[in-house]
Short mmCIF file of C-alpha atoms in Angstrom, two decimals:
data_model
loop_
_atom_site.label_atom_id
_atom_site.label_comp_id
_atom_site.label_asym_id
_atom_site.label_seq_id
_atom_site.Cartn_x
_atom_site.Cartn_y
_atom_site.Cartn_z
CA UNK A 1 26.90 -4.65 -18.54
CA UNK A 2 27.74 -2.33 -15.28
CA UNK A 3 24.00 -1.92 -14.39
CA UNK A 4 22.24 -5.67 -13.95
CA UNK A 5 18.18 -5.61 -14.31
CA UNK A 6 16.18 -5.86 -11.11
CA UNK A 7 15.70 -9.37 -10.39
CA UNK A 8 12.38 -8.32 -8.47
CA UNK A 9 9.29 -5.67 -8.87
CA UNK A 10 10.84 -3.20 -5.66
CA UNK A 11 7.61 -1.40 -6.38
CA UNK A 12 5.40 -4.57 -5.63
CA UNK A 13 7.74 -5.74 -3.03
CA UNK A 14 7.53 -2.34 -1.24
CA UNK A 15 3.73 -2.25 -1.97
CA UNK A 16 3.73 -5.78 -0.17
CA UNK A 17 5.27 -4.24 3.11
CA UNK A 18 2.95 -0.89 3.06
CA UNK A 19 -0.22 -3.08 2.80
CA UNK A 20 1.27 -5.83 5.57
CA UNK A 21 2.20 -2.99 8.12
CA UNK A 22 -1.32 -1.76 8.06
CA UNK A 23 -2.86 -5.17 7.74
CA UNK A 24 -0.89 -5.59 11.03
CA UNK A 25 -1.14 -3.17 13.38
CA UNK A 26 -3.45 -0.03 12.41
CA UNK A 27 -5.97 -0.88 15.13
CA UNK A 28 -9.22 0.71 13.46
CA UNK A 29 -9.63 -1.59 10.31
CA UNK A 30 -12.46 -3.12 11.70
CA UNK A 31 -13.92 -0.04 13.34
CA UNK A 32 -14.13 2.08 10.53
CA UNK A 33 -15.52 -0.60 8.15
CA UNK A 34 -13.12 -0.82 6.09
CA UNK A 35 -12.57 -3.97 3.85
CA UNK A 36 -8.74 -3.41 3.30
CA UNK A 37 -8.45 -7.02 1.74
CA UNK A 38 -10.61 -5.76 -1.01
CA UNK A 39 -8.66 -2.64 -1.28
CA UNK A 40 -5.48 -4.80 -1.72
CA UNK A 41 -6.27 -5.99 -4.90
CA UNK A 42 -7.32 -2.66 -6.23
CA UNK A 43 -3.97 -0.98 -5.30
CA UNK A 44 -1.83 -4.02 -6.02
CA UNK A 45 -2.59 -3.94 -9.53
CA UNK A 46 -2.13 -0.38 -9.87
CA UNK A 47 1.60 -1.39 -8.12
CA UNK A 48 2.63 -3.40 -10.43
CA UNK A 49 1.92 -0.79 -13.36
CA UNK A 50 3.98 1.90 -11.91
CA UNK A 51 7.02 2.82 -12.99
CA UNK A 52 9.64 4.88 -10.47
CA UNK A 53 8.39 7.28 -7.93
CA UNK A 54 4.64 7.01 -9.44
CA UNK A 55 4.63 3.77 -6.61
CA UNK A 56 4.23 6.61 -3.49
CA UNK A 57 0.96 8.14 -5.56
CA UNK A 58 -0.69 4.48 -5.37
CA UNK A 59 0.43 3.88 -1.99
CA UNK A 60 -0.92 7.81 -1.28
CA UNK A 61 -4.04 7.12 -2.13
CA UNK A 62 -4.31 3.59 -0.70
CA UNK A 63 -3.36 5.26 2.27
CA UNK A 64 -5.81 7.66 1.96
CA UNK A 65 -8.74 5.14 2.48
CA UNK A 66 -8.16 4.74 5.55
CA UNK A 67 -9.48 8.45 6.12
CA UNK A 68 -6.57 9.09 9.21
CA UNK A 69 -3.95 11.97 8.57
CA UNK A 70 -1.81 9.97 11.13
CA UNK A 71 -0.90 7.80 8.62
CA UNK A 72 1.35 8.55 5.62
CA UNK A 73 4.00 7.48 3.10
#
């Protein structure tokens, strides 16, 4: 076998370090009212059933609640 199976989910693990980044240091969160734990299990689960590039739609929209066009994939 050339090609070896992933030995991870990238698309979780990338999911992981989109939600983290914004967890970390987009600074209105709090102001806005937004309850981005909540929204972590929502788009986590949606993660982990996409397959290939359909991971930057989820993380589009997940981005998307944070109603800022600053912020993008």
């Amino acid at each position: 076998m050339i090609v070896k199976s992933a030995e991870s989910n990238l698309n979780i693990e990338d999911f992981e370090a989109a939600w983290e980044r914004v967890n970390k240091v987009y600074p209105y969160i709090e102001y806005k009212q937004i309850n981005w734990d909540s929204l972590y299990t929502v788009y986590k689960s949606r993660a982990e059933l996409a397959s290939g590039d359909e991971l930057y739609t989820v993380l589009g929209e997940m981005l998307g609640e944070l109603r800022d066009r600053h912020v993008y994939v």
